[in-house]
mmCIF file of C-alpha atoms and ligand atoms in Angstrom:
data_model
loop_
_atom_site.group_PDB
_atom_site.id
_atom_site.type_symbol
_atom_site.label_atom_id
_atom_site.label_comp_id
_atom_site.label_asym_id
_atom_site.label_seq_id
_atom_site.Cartn_x
_atom_site.Cartn_y
_atom_site.Cartn_z
ATOM 1 C CA MET A 1 30.018 -4.222 -18.950
ATOM 2 C CA SER A 2 30.162 -5.145 -15.278
ATOM 3 C CA GLN A 3 27.067 -5.808 -13.233
ATOM 4 C CA GLN A 4 27.837 -2.682 -11.191
ATOM 5 C CA GLN A 5 27.943 -0.463 -14.274
ATOM 6 C CA VAL A 6 24.647 -1.809 -15.533
ATOM 7 C CA ARG A 7 23.059 -1.317 -12.131
ATOM 8 C CA SER A 8 24.100 2.290 -11.662
ATOM 9 C CA ASP A 9 21.952 3.294 -14.628
ATOM 10 C CA TYR A 10 18.794 4.297 -12.808
ATOM 11 C CA SER A 11 16.647 4.934 -15.870
ATOM 12 C CA ILE A 12 14.562 1.796 -15.327
ATOM 13 C CA LEU A 13 13.138 3.487 -12.233
ATOM 14 C CA PHE A 14 11.882 6.339 -14.337
ATOM 15 C CA ARG A 15 10.045 4.445 -17.052
ATOM 16 C CA SER A 16 6.347 5.219 -17.007
ATOM 17 C CA LEU A 17 3.810 2.469 -16.459
ATOM 18 C CA GLN A 18 0.309 2.399 -17.851
ATOM 19 C CA VAL A 19 -2.254 0.614 -15.684
ATOM 20 C CA LYS A 20 -5.615 0.745 -17.427
ATOM 21 C CA SER A 21 -6.145 4.456 -18.122
ATOM 22 C CA VAL A 22 -3.806 5.606 -15.340
ATOM 23 C CA THR A 23 -0.263 6.566 -16.343
ATOM 24 C CA LEU A 24 2.302 6.354 -13.574
ATOM 25 C CA ARG A 25 5.167 8.671 -14.492
ATOM 26 C CA ASN A 26 7.719 6.329 -12.935
ATOM 27 C CA ARG A 27 8.092 3.167 -10.829
ATOM 28 C CA ILE A 28 8.352 4.832 -7.440
ATOM 29 C CA VAL A 29 5.446 4.460 -5.017
ATOM 30 C CA VAL A 30 4.782 6.114 -1.687
ATOM 31 C CA PRO A 31 3.431 3.215 0.396
ATOM 32 C CA PRO A 32 0.573 3.804 2.826
ATOM 33 C CA MET A 33 1.864 5.290 6.079
ATOM 34 C CA VAL A 34 -0.325 6.513 8.904
ATOM 35 C CA THR A 35 0.740 10.117 9.459
ATOM 36 C CA LYS A 36 -1.432 11.084 12.443
ATOM 37 C CA ARG A 37 -2.402 14.111 10.404
ATOM 38 C CA ASP A 38 -5.870 15.020 9.155
ATOM 39 C CA ILE A 39 -5.893 13.956 5.507
ATOM 40 C CA THR A 40 -8.792 16.329 4.809
ATOM 41 C CA GLY A 41 -7.058 19.336 6.408
ATOM 42 C CA PRO A 42 -4.118 21.591 5.503
ATOM 43 C CA ASP A 43 -1.567 19.574 7.479
ATOM 44 C CA GLY A 44 -2.355 16.255 5.798
ATOM 45 C CA ILE A 45 -2.740 17.805 2.365
ATOM 46 C CA GLN A 46 0.627 19.537 2.721
ATOM 47 C CA TRP A 47 2.214 16.210 3.740
ATOM 48 C CA TYR A 48 1.025 14.382 0.645
ATOM 49 C CA THR A 49 1.635 17.332 -1.683
ATOM 50 C CA ARG A 50 5.268 17.385 -0.574
ATOM 51 C CA LEU A 51 5.636 13.667 -1.296
ATOM 52 C CA ALA A 52 4.102 14.069 -4.755
ATOM 53 C CA ARG A 53 6.230 17.118 -5.518
ATOM 54 C CA GLY A 54 9.341 15.074 -4.760
ATOM 55 C CA GLY A 55 8.579 13.063 -7.896
ATOM 56 C CA ALA A 56 6.987 9.733 -6.882
ATOM 57 C CA GLY A 57 4.706 8.201 -9.514
ATOM 58 C CA LEU A 58 1.996 6.886 -7.205
ATOM 59 C CA VAL A 59 1.045 8.065 -3.746
ATOM 60 C CA ILE A 60 -0.923 5.616 -1.632
ATOM 61 C CA VAL A 61 -2.607 7.515 1.169
ATOM 62 C CA GLU A 62 -2.444 5.981 4.637
ATOM 63 C CA ALA A 63 -4.683 3.263 6.061
ATOM 64 C CA THR A 64 -8.108 4.830 6.387
ATOM 65 C CA PRO A 65 -10.845 2.960 8.268
ATOM 66 C CA VAL A 66 -13.738 2.109 5.983
ATOM 67 C CA ASP A 67 -16.293 2.901 8.664
ATOM 68 C CA TRP A 68 -15.198 6.567 8.602
ATOM 69 C CA PHE A 69 -17.111 6.796 5.334
ATOM 70 C CA ALA A 70 -20.244 5.772 7.219
ATOM 71 C CA SER A 71 -19.663 8.523 9.756
ATOM 72 C CA GLY A 72 -18.913 11.652 7.797
ATOM 73 C CA LEU A 73 -15.863 11.152 5.588
ATOM 74 C CA SER A 74 -16.980 11.882 2.049
ATOM 75 C CA ALA A 75 -15.802 12.543 -1.496
ATOM 76 C CA GLY A 76 -16.216 16.273 -0.978
ATOM 77 C CA LYS A 77 -13.851 16.263 1.995
ATOM 78 C CA LEU A 78 -11.138 14.324 0.147
ATOM 79 C CA ARG A 79 -11.193 16.198 -3.140
ATOM 80 C CA LYS A 80 -8.649 18.857 -2.102
ATOM 81 C CA LEU A 81 -6.109 16.170 -1.210
ATOM 82 C CA VAL A 82 -6.642 14.350 -4.489
ATOM 83 C CA ASP A 83 -6.414 17.524 -6.583
ATOM 84 C CA ALA A 84 -3.244 18.662 -4.804
ATOM 85 C CA VAL A 85 -1.454 15.371 -5.500
ATOM 86 C CA HIS A 86 -2.649 15.247 -9.119
ATOM 87 C CA GLN A 87 -1.478 18.826 -9.559
ATOM 88 C CA GLU A 88 2.046 17.607 -8.757
ATOM 89 C CA GLY A 89 1.868 14.937 -11.462
ATOM 90 C CA ALA A 90 1.437 11.844 -9.296
ATOM 91 C CA ALA A 91 -1.402 9.334 -9.295
ATOM 92 C CA ILE A 92 -3.152 8.823 -5.974
ATOM 93 C CA ALA A 93 -4.782 5.819 -4.324
ATOM 94 C CA ILE A 94 -5.890 5.295 -0.739
ATOM 95 C CA GLN A 95 -5.570 2.300 1.539
ATOM 96 C CA LEU A 96 -8.826 1.119 3.093
ATOM 97 C CA LEU A 97 -8.711 -0.631 6.431
ATOM 98 C CA SER A 98 -11.338 -2.622 8.229
ATOM 99 C CA VAL A 99 -11.234 -1.919 11.952
ATOM 100 C CA PRO A 100 -14.819 -1.794 13.194
ATOM 101 C CA PHE A 101 -14.438 -5.067 14.986
ATOM 102 C CA GLY A 102 -10.697 -4.844 14.963
ATOM 103 C CA PHE A 103 -8.431 -6.768 17.193
ATOM 104 C CA SER A 104 -10.711 -7.015 20.215
ATOM 105 C CA VAL A 105 -13.236 -9.403 18.683
ATOM 106 C CA ALA A 106 -12.152 -12.899 17.673
ATOM 107 C CA LEU A 107 -12.846 -13.635 14.016
ATOM 108 C CA GLN A 108 -15.034 -16.606 14.902
ATOM 109 C CA ASP A 109 -17.358 -14.284 16.844
ATOM 110 C CA LEU A 110 -18.089 -12.127 13.813
ATOM 111 C CA SER A 111 -21.629 -12.781 12.634
ATOM 112 C CA ARG A 112 -22.716 -13.063 9.011
ATOM 113 C CA MET A 113 -24.177 -9.598 9.399
ATOM 114 C CA ASP A 114 -20.848 -8.254 10.640
ATOM 115 C CA ILE A 115 -19.127 -9.708 7.580
ATOM 116 C CA GLU A 116 -21.800 -8.294 5.308
ATOM 117 C CA ARG A 117 -21.261 -4.923 6.970
ATOM 118 C CA ILE A 118 -17.487 -5.029 6.323
ATOM 119 C CA ARG A 119 -18.132 -5.797 2.643
ATOM 120 C CA ALA A 120 -20.687 -2.995 2.344
ATOM 121 C CA TYR A 121 -18.363 -0.506 4.075
ATOM 122 C CA TYR A 122 -15.607 -1.295 1.580
ATOM 123 C CA ALA A 123 -17.900 -0.837 -1.404
ATOM 124 C CA THR A 124 -19.257 2.478 -0.104
ATOM 125 C CA ALA A 125 -15.780 3.744 0.765
ATOM 126 C CA ALA A 126 -14.469 2.835 -2.691
ATOM 127 C CA ARG A 127 -17.356 4.635 -4.396
ATOM 128 C CA GLU A 128 -16.713 7.787 -2.358
ATOM 129 C CA CYS A 129 -13.006 7.593 -3.189
ATOM 130 C CA GLN A 130 -13.772 7.286 -6.884
ATOM 131 C CA ASN A 131 -16.089 10.291 -6.606
ATOM 132 C CA ALA A 132 -13.305 12.236 -4.886
ATOM 133 C CA GLY A 133 -11.098 11.613 -7.937
ATOM 134 C CA PHE A 134 -8.752 8.980 -6.535
ATOM 135 C CA ASP A 135 -7.194 6.716 -9.157
ATOM 136 C CA GLY A 136 -7.699 3.658 -6.991
ATOM 137 C CA VAL A 137 -8.211 2.064 -3.595
ATOM 138 C CA GLU A 138 -6.211 -0.560 -1.739
ATOM 139 C CA PRO A 139 -7.883 -2.922 0.726
ATOM 140 C CA HIS A 140 -5.389 -3.496 3.551
ATOM 141 C CA GLY A 141 -4.909 -7.243 3.616
ATOM 142 C CA ALA A 142 -1.382 -7.257 5.054
ATOM 143 C CA HIS A 143 0.530 -7.141 8.370
ATOM 144 C CA GLY A 144 -1.924 -9.178 10.432
ATOM 145 C CA ASN A 145 -4.844 -6.861 9.829
ATOM 146 C CA VAL A 146 -8.392 -8.197 9.731
ATOM 147 C CA LEU A 147 -8.347 -9.362 6.095
ATOM 148 C CA ASN A 148 -4.953 -10.944 6.664
ATOM 149 C CA GLN A 149 -6.275 -12.704 9.773
ATOM 150 C CA PHE A 150 -9.099 -14.217 7.753
ATOM 151 C CA PHE A 151 -6.463 -15.725 5.463
ATOM 152 C CA SER A 152 -4.456 -17.296 8.288
ATOM 153 C CA LEU A 153 -5.142 -20.707 9.791
ATOM 154 C CA LEU A 154 -3.526 -19.469 12.992
ATOM 155 C CA ARG A 155 -5.965 -16.584 13.421
ATOM 156 C CA ASN A 156 -9.058 -17.806 11.626
ATOM 157 C CA LEU A 157 -10.766 -20.598 13.561
ATOM 158 C CA ARG A 158 -14.157 -20.156 11.915
ATOM 159 C CA GLN A 159 -16.093 -23.298 11.107
ATOM 160 C CA ASP A 160 -18.292 -21.768 8.408
ATOM 161 C CA ASP A 161 -17.436 -21.028 4.779
ATOM 162 C CA TYR A 162 -15.139 -18.157 5.813
ATOM 163 C CA GLY A 163 -12.738 -20.491 7.651
ATOM 164 C CA GLY A 164 -10.896 -23.769 7.200
ATOM 165 C CA ALA A 165 -9.983 -24.678 3.618
ATOM 166 C CA LEU A 166 -7.998 -22.202 1.523
ATOM 167 C CA PRO A 167 -10.934 -21.146 -0.721
ATOM 168 C CA ASN A 168 -12.853 -20.270 2.451
ATOM 169 C CA ARG A 169 -10.000 -18.255 3.922
ATOM 170 C CA MET A 170 -9.711 -16.346 0.641
ATOM 171 C CA ARG A 171 -13.437 -15.657 0.584
ATOM 172 C CA LEU A 172 -13.681 -12.339 2.447
ATOM 173 C CA GLY A 173 -10.778 -10.708 0.590
ATOM 174 C CA ARG A 174 -12.224 -11.869 -2.713
ATOM 175 C CA GLU A 175 -15.744 -10.741 -1.887
ATOM 176 C CA ILE A 176 -14.479 -7.327 -0.873
ATOM 177 C CA VAL A 177 -12.657 -6.931 -4.176
ATOM 178 C CA GLN A 178 -15.686 -8.183 -6.122
ATOM 179 C CA GLY A 179 -17.927 -5.822 -4.147
ATOM 180 C CA ILE A 180 -15.679 -2.862 -4.902
ATOM 181 C CA ARG A 181 -15.446 -3.819 -8.586
ATOM 182 C CA ASP A 182 -19.257 -3.905 -8.828
ATOM 183 C CA GLU A 183 -19.437 -0.439 -7.314
ATOM 184 C CA VAL A 184 -16.767 1.419 -9.333
ATOM 185 C CA ASP A 185 -15.906 2.024 -12.992
ATOM 186 C CA GLU A 186 -13.861 -0.574 -14.832
ATOM 187 C CA GLU A 187 -10.983 1.925 -15.186
ATOM 188 C CA PHE A 188 -10.790 2.619 -11.445
ATOM 189 C CA LEU A 189 -7.804 0.770 -9.986
ATOM 190 C CA ILE A 190 -8.026 -1.789 -7.220
ATOM 191 C CA LEU A 191 -4.764 -2.537 -5.427
ATOM 192 C CA TYR A 192 -4.480 -5.205 -2.750
ATOM 193 C CA ARG A 193 -1.831 -5.265 -0.026
ATOM 194 C CA HIS A 194 -0.903 -8.743 1.094
ATOM 195 C CA THR A 195 1.842 -10.309 3.201
ATOM 196 C CA PRO A 196 3.179 -13.649 1.942
ATOM 197 C CA ARG A 197 4.548 -15.755 4.808
ATOM 198 C CA GLU A 198 5.642 -19.284 5.520
ATOM 199 C CA ASP A 199 4.966 -19.101 9.232
ATOM 200 C CA GLY A 200 1.772 -17.077 9.504
ATOM 201 C CA GLY A 201 -0.758 -19.867 9.115
ATOM 202 C CA TYR A 202 -0.368 -20.092 5.347
ATOM 203 C CA THR A 203 2.319 -20.746 2.769
ATOM 204 C CA ILE A 204 3.814 -18.850 -0.160
ATOM 205 C CA ASP A 205 1.849 -21.183 -2.453
ATOM 206 C CA ASP A 206 -1.347 -20.135 -0.657
ATOM 207 C CA SER A 207 -0.415 -16.492 -1.260
ATOM 208 C CA ILE A 208 0.173 -17.228 -4.941
ATOM 209 C CA ALA A 209 -3.255 -18.864 -5.240
ATOM 210 C CA PHE A 210 -4.818 -15.909 -3.419
ATOM 211 C CA ALA A 211 -3.102 -13.339 -5.639
ATOM 212 C CA ARG A 212 -4.253 -15.172 -8.779
ATOM 213 C CA ALA A 213 -7.822 -15.271 -7.501
ATOM 214 C CA LEU A 214 -7.775 -11.596 -6.544
ATOM 215 C CA VAL A 215 -6.547 -10.632 -10.000
ATOM 216 C CA ASP A 216 -9.375 -12.695 -11.510
ATOM 217 C CA ASP A 217 -11.757 -10.773 -9.272
ATOM 218 C CA GLY A 218 -10.551 -7.382 -10.495
ATOM 219 C CA VAL A 219 -7.334 -6.431 -8.698
ATOM 220 C CA ASP A 220 -5.061 -4.322 -10.925
ATOM 221 C CA ILE A 221 -1.919 -4.059 -8.769
ATOM 222 C CA MET A 222 -0.673 -6.445 -6.062
ATOM 223 C CA ASP A 223 1.175 -4.618 -3.281
ATOM 224 C CA ILE A 224 3.359 -7.215 -1.596
ATOM 225 C CA SER A 225 4.462 -6.126 1.839
ATOM 226 C CA PRO A 226 6.467 -8.289 4.253
ATOM 227 C CA ALA A 227 5.146 -8.607 7.794
ATOM 228 C CA SER A 228 7.746 -6.272 9.207
ATOM 229 C CA ASP A 229 10.558 -4.097 8.012
ATOM 230 C CA LYS A 230 12.973 -6.704 9.350
ATOM 231 C CA GLU A 231 12.048 -9.049 6.501
ATOM 232 C CA PRO A 232 13.382 -8.905 2.930
ATOM 233 C CA ALA A 233 11.423 -7.427 0.056
ATOM 234 C CA ASP A 234 12.043 -10.552 -2.044
ATOM 235 C CA LEU A 235 8.572 -11.865 -1.271
ATOM 236 C CA ALA A 236 7.220 -9.932 -4.242
ATOM 237 C CA ALA A 237 9.112 -12.117 -6.726
ATOM 238 C CA PRO A 238 7.038 -15.330 -6.487
ATOM 239 C CA ILE A 239 3.836 -13.293 -6.784
ATOM 240 C CA LYS A 240 5.236 -11.356 -9.742
ATOM 241 C CA GLN A 241 5.965 -14.650 -11.498
ATOM 242 C CA ALA A 242 2.441 -15.915 -10.870
ATOM 243 C CA VAL A 243 0.173 -13.014 -11.796
ATOM 244 C CA ASP A 244 -0.408 -10.977 -14.884
ATOM 245 C CA CYS A 245 -0.580 -7.562 -13.232
ATOM 246 C CA PRO A 246 1.955 -5.085 -11.868
ATOM 247 C CA VAL A 247 3.437 -5.964 -8.462
ATOM 248 C CA ILE A 248 4.865 -3.584 -5.872
ATOM 249 C CA ALA A 249 7.880 -4.568 -3.742
ATOM 250 C CA VAL A 250 8.620 -2.714 -0.503
ATOM 251 C CA ASN A 251 11.142 -2.688 2.369
ATOM 252 C CA ASP A 252 14.412 -0.815 2.380
ATOM 253 C CA MET A 253 14.086 0.043 -1.303
ATOM 254 C CA ASP A 254 15.618 3.451 -0.742
ATOM 255 C CA ASP A 255 18.959 2.016 -1.827
ATOM 256 C CA PRO A 256 18.784 2.912 -5.539
ATOM 257 C CA GLU A 257 20.946 -0.073 -6.504
ATOM 258 C CA ARG A 258 18.551 -2.453 -4.800
ATOM 259 C CA ALA A 259 15.538 -0.748 -6.352
ATOM 260 C CA VAL A 260 17.054 -0.964 -9.837
ATOM 261 C CA ALA A 261 18.094 -4.603 -9.328
ATOM 262 C CA THR A 262 14.555 -5.517 -8.253
ATOM 263 C CA LEU A 263 13.071 -4.068 -11.435
ATOM 264 C CA GLN A 264 15.848 -5.320 -13.706
ATOM 265 C CA ASP A 265 15.565 -8.868 -12.384
ATOM 266 C CA ASN A 266 11.813 -8.705 -12.954
ATOM 267 C CA ARG A 267 11.075 -9.325 -9.279
ATOM 268 C CA ALA A 268 8.578 -6.439 -9.257
ATOM 269 C CA ASP A 269 7.198 -3.700 -11.517
ATOM 270 C CA LEU A 270 7.088 -0.942 -8.942
ATOM 271 C CA ILE A 271 9.067 -0.224 -5.799
ATOM 272 C CA ALA A 272 7.678 1.508 -2.743
ATOM 273 C CA ILE A 273 9.825 3.637 -0.466
ATOM 274 C CA GLY A 274 8.350 4.500 2.904
ATOM 275 C CA ARG A 275 10.733 5.858 5.503
ATOM 276 C CA GLY A 276 13.220 6.875 2.809
ATOM 277 C CA LEU A 277 10.684 9.301 1.350
ATOM 278 C CA ILE A 278 9.801 10.635 4.787
ATOM 279 C CA ALA A 279 13.495 11.409 5.254
ATOM 280 C CA ASP A 280 13.763 12.945 1.787
ATOM 281 C CA SER A 281 10.679 13.332 -0.381
ATOM 282 C CA GLU A 282 12.984 14.597 -3.159
ATOM 283 C CA TRP A 283 14.570 11.133 -3.492
ATOM 284 C CA PRO A 284 12.978 10.441 -6.907
ATOM 285 C CA ARG A 285 13.995 13.756 -8.403
ATOM 286 C CA LYS A 286 17.519 13.625 -6.996
ATOM 287 C CA VAL A 287 18.116 10.038 -8.159
ATOM 288 C CA SER A 288 16.724 10.770 -11.628
ATOM 289 C CA GLU A 289 19.125 13.689 -11.920
ATOM 290 C CA GLY A 290 22.071 11.635 -10.635
ATOM 291 C CA ARG A 291 22.336 13.777 -7.496
ATOM 292 C CA LEU A 292 22.723 10.778 -5.200
ATOM 293 C CA ASP A 293 25.074 12.529 -2.829
ATOM 294 C CA GLU A 294 22.311 15.025 -2.080
ATOM 295 C CA VAL A 295 19.826 12.389 -0.904
ATOM 296 C CA VAL A 296 19.154 12.578 2.840
ATOM 297 C CA LYS A 297 19.395 8.888 3.659
ATOM 298 C CA CYS A 298 16.944 7.279 6.055
ATOM 299 C CA LEU A 299 18.842 6.113 9.151
ATOM 300 C CA LYS A 300 16.271 3.359 9.886
ATOM 301 C CA CYS A 301 16.236 4.606 13.467
ATOM 302 C CA ASP A 302 12.402 4.640 13.473
ATOM 303 C CA GLU A 303 12.520 7.293 16.134
ATOM 304 C CA LYS A 304 10.104 9.877 14.784
ATOM 305 C CA CYS A 305 8.191 7.815 12.202
ATOM 306 C CA HIS A 306 7.242 4.557 13.924
ATOM 307 C CA GLY A 307 8.219 6.150 17.236
ATOM 308 C CA ASN A 308 5.856 9.104 16.909
ATOM 309 C CA LEU A 309 3.143 6.828 15.566
ATOM 310 C CA SER A 310 3.291 4.671 18.675
ATOM 311 C CA LYS A 311 2.940 7.817 20.786
ATOM 312 C CA GLY A 312 0.003 9.036 18.685
ATOM 313 C CA LEU A 313 1.991 12.025 17.421
ATOM 314 C CA PRO A 314 2.254 13.293 13.814
ATOM 315 C CA ILE A 315 5.090 11.425 12.142
ATOM 316 C CA GLU A 316 8.293 13.286 11.347
ATOM 317 C CA CYS A 317 11.973 12.480 10.796
ATOM 318 C CA VAL A 318 14.920 13.076 13.118
ATOM 319 C CA GLN A 319 16.847 14.413 10.134
ATOM 320 C CA TRP A 320 14.544 17.272 9.338
ATOM 321 C CA ALA A 321 16.132 20.604 10.149
ATOM 322 C CA GLU A 322 12.701 22.028 10.934
ATOM 323 C CA PRO A 323 10.031 20.073 12.818
ATOM 324 C CA ASP A 324 7.730 20.095 9.787
ATOM 325 C CA PRO A 325 9.024 21.299 6.414
HETATM 326 C C1 FMN B 401 5.055 5.652 10.236
HETATM 327 C C2 FMN B 401 4.630 4.470 9.415
HETATM 328 C C3 FMN B 401 3.288 4.214 9.217
HETATM 329 C C4 FMN B 401 2.885 3.104 8.450
HETATM 330 N N1 FMN B 401 1.549 2.928 8.192
HETATM 331 C C5 FMN B 401 1.156 1.931 7.360
HETATM 332 C C6 FMN B 401 -0.184 1.824 6.935
HETATM 333 O O1 FMN B 401 -1.030 2.673 7.230
HETATM 334 N N2 FMN B 401 -0.519 0.769 6.150
HETATM 335 C C7 FMN B 401 0.397 -0.146 5.729
HETATM 336 O O2 FMN B 401 0.036 -1.079 5.021
HETATM 337 N N3 FMN B 401 1.696 -0.035 6.066
HETATM 338 C C8 FMN B 401 2.098 0.987 6.843
HETATM 339 N N4 FMN B 401 3.438 1.147 7.118
HETATM 340 C C9 FMN B 401 4.430 0.279 6.448
HETATM 341 C C10 FMN B 401 4.969 0.971 5.181
HETATM 342 O O3 FMN B 401 3.942 1.108 4.217
HETATM 343 C C11 FMN B 401 6.114 0.173 4.552
HETATM 344 O O4 FMN B 401 5.623 -1.074 4.113
HETATM 345 C C12 FMN B 401 7.263 -0.045 5.533
HETATM 346 O O5 FMN B 401 7.620 1.183 6.140
HETATM 347 C C13 FMN B 401 8.516 -0.644 4.858
HETATM 348 O O6 FMN B 401 9.008 0.190 3.855
HETATM 349 P P1 FMN B 401 10.352 1.103 4.079
HETATM 350 O O7 FMN B 401 11.462 0.182 4.469
HETATM 351 O O8 FMN B 401 10.584 1.751 2.756
HETATM 352 O O9 FMN B 401 10.020 2.098 5.174
HETATM 353 C C14 FMN B 401 3.852 2.228 7.897
HETATM 354 C C15 FMN B 401 5.201 2.509 8.108
HETATM 355 C C16 FMN B 401 5.601 3.605 8.836
HETATM 356 C C17 FMN B 401 7.076 3.921 8.987
#
């Protein structure tokens, strides 16, 4: 049988995956994407319900600042979203982002108390998310965000035990995971999104060491996301080889052949499709039923997803017939 024939059998994408007590119905993940919609209101809930209804196995809700949980966001307000996604048969996690000090304050100016506050915010946020019924949380440690900056020699110039040597640069990410694990049930999933790089102030070997440590600390799924959508998704493979937990690969995975090849070659356990699922949330169902010609393919124009995001507008897709289906 030729390679092509083997590859056009898409069934590997639709094998379920058990992670602790959570069953993912297939290998397709909605990666976190800021929608500029209120995730506690009808608009946001409708957005995520549509994605779940399209057939994805795991929906990761967009980057949500941890400090929002200290200023009013609560389990009660998130429960409707969680129930709606579960109702459609998908598991649901939420990405947690640290922005209180954000990009305006240099890492070396963060005090011990600031760091303690970030850790406490993460633990509180995770507890609320568990109470809301989420299956897991994902600290955002990728794409140059705060936790990623702590890991990078280029961005982290601290002289204390949060900077310098690799174990120090891993410290905050690890402590956050440990803090969450102490706060939630053993069965509650912790994902971690990380960007392996060679040129970001650390090496792929550093990322491997970090991933191993995070898994020791209680991470259940490593979400490996390149720094930009211009980079290949192959960065998941070295992490997949190094850790004993499921790994997500992302970036242009909406080509079913590429998605299948990634799983078949054991370069990842799960594939995430971002813009492709914005263009057509029914991608999973259509591919599973062999209706490939019906898939509305993402044009990678970024006009109304990234484009709207940069204008502060709710994200959409140029291919939608209606502004908001
Ligand atoms: C509109 C938009 C918002 C995004 N927001 C986030 C985010 O909140 N957190 C994150 O880690 N990545 C975010 N991303 C990156 C995606 O999760 C994903 O990694 C990226 O789009 C590449 O996958 P794709 O080629 O399938 O679109 C965003 C991407 C888009 C298009």
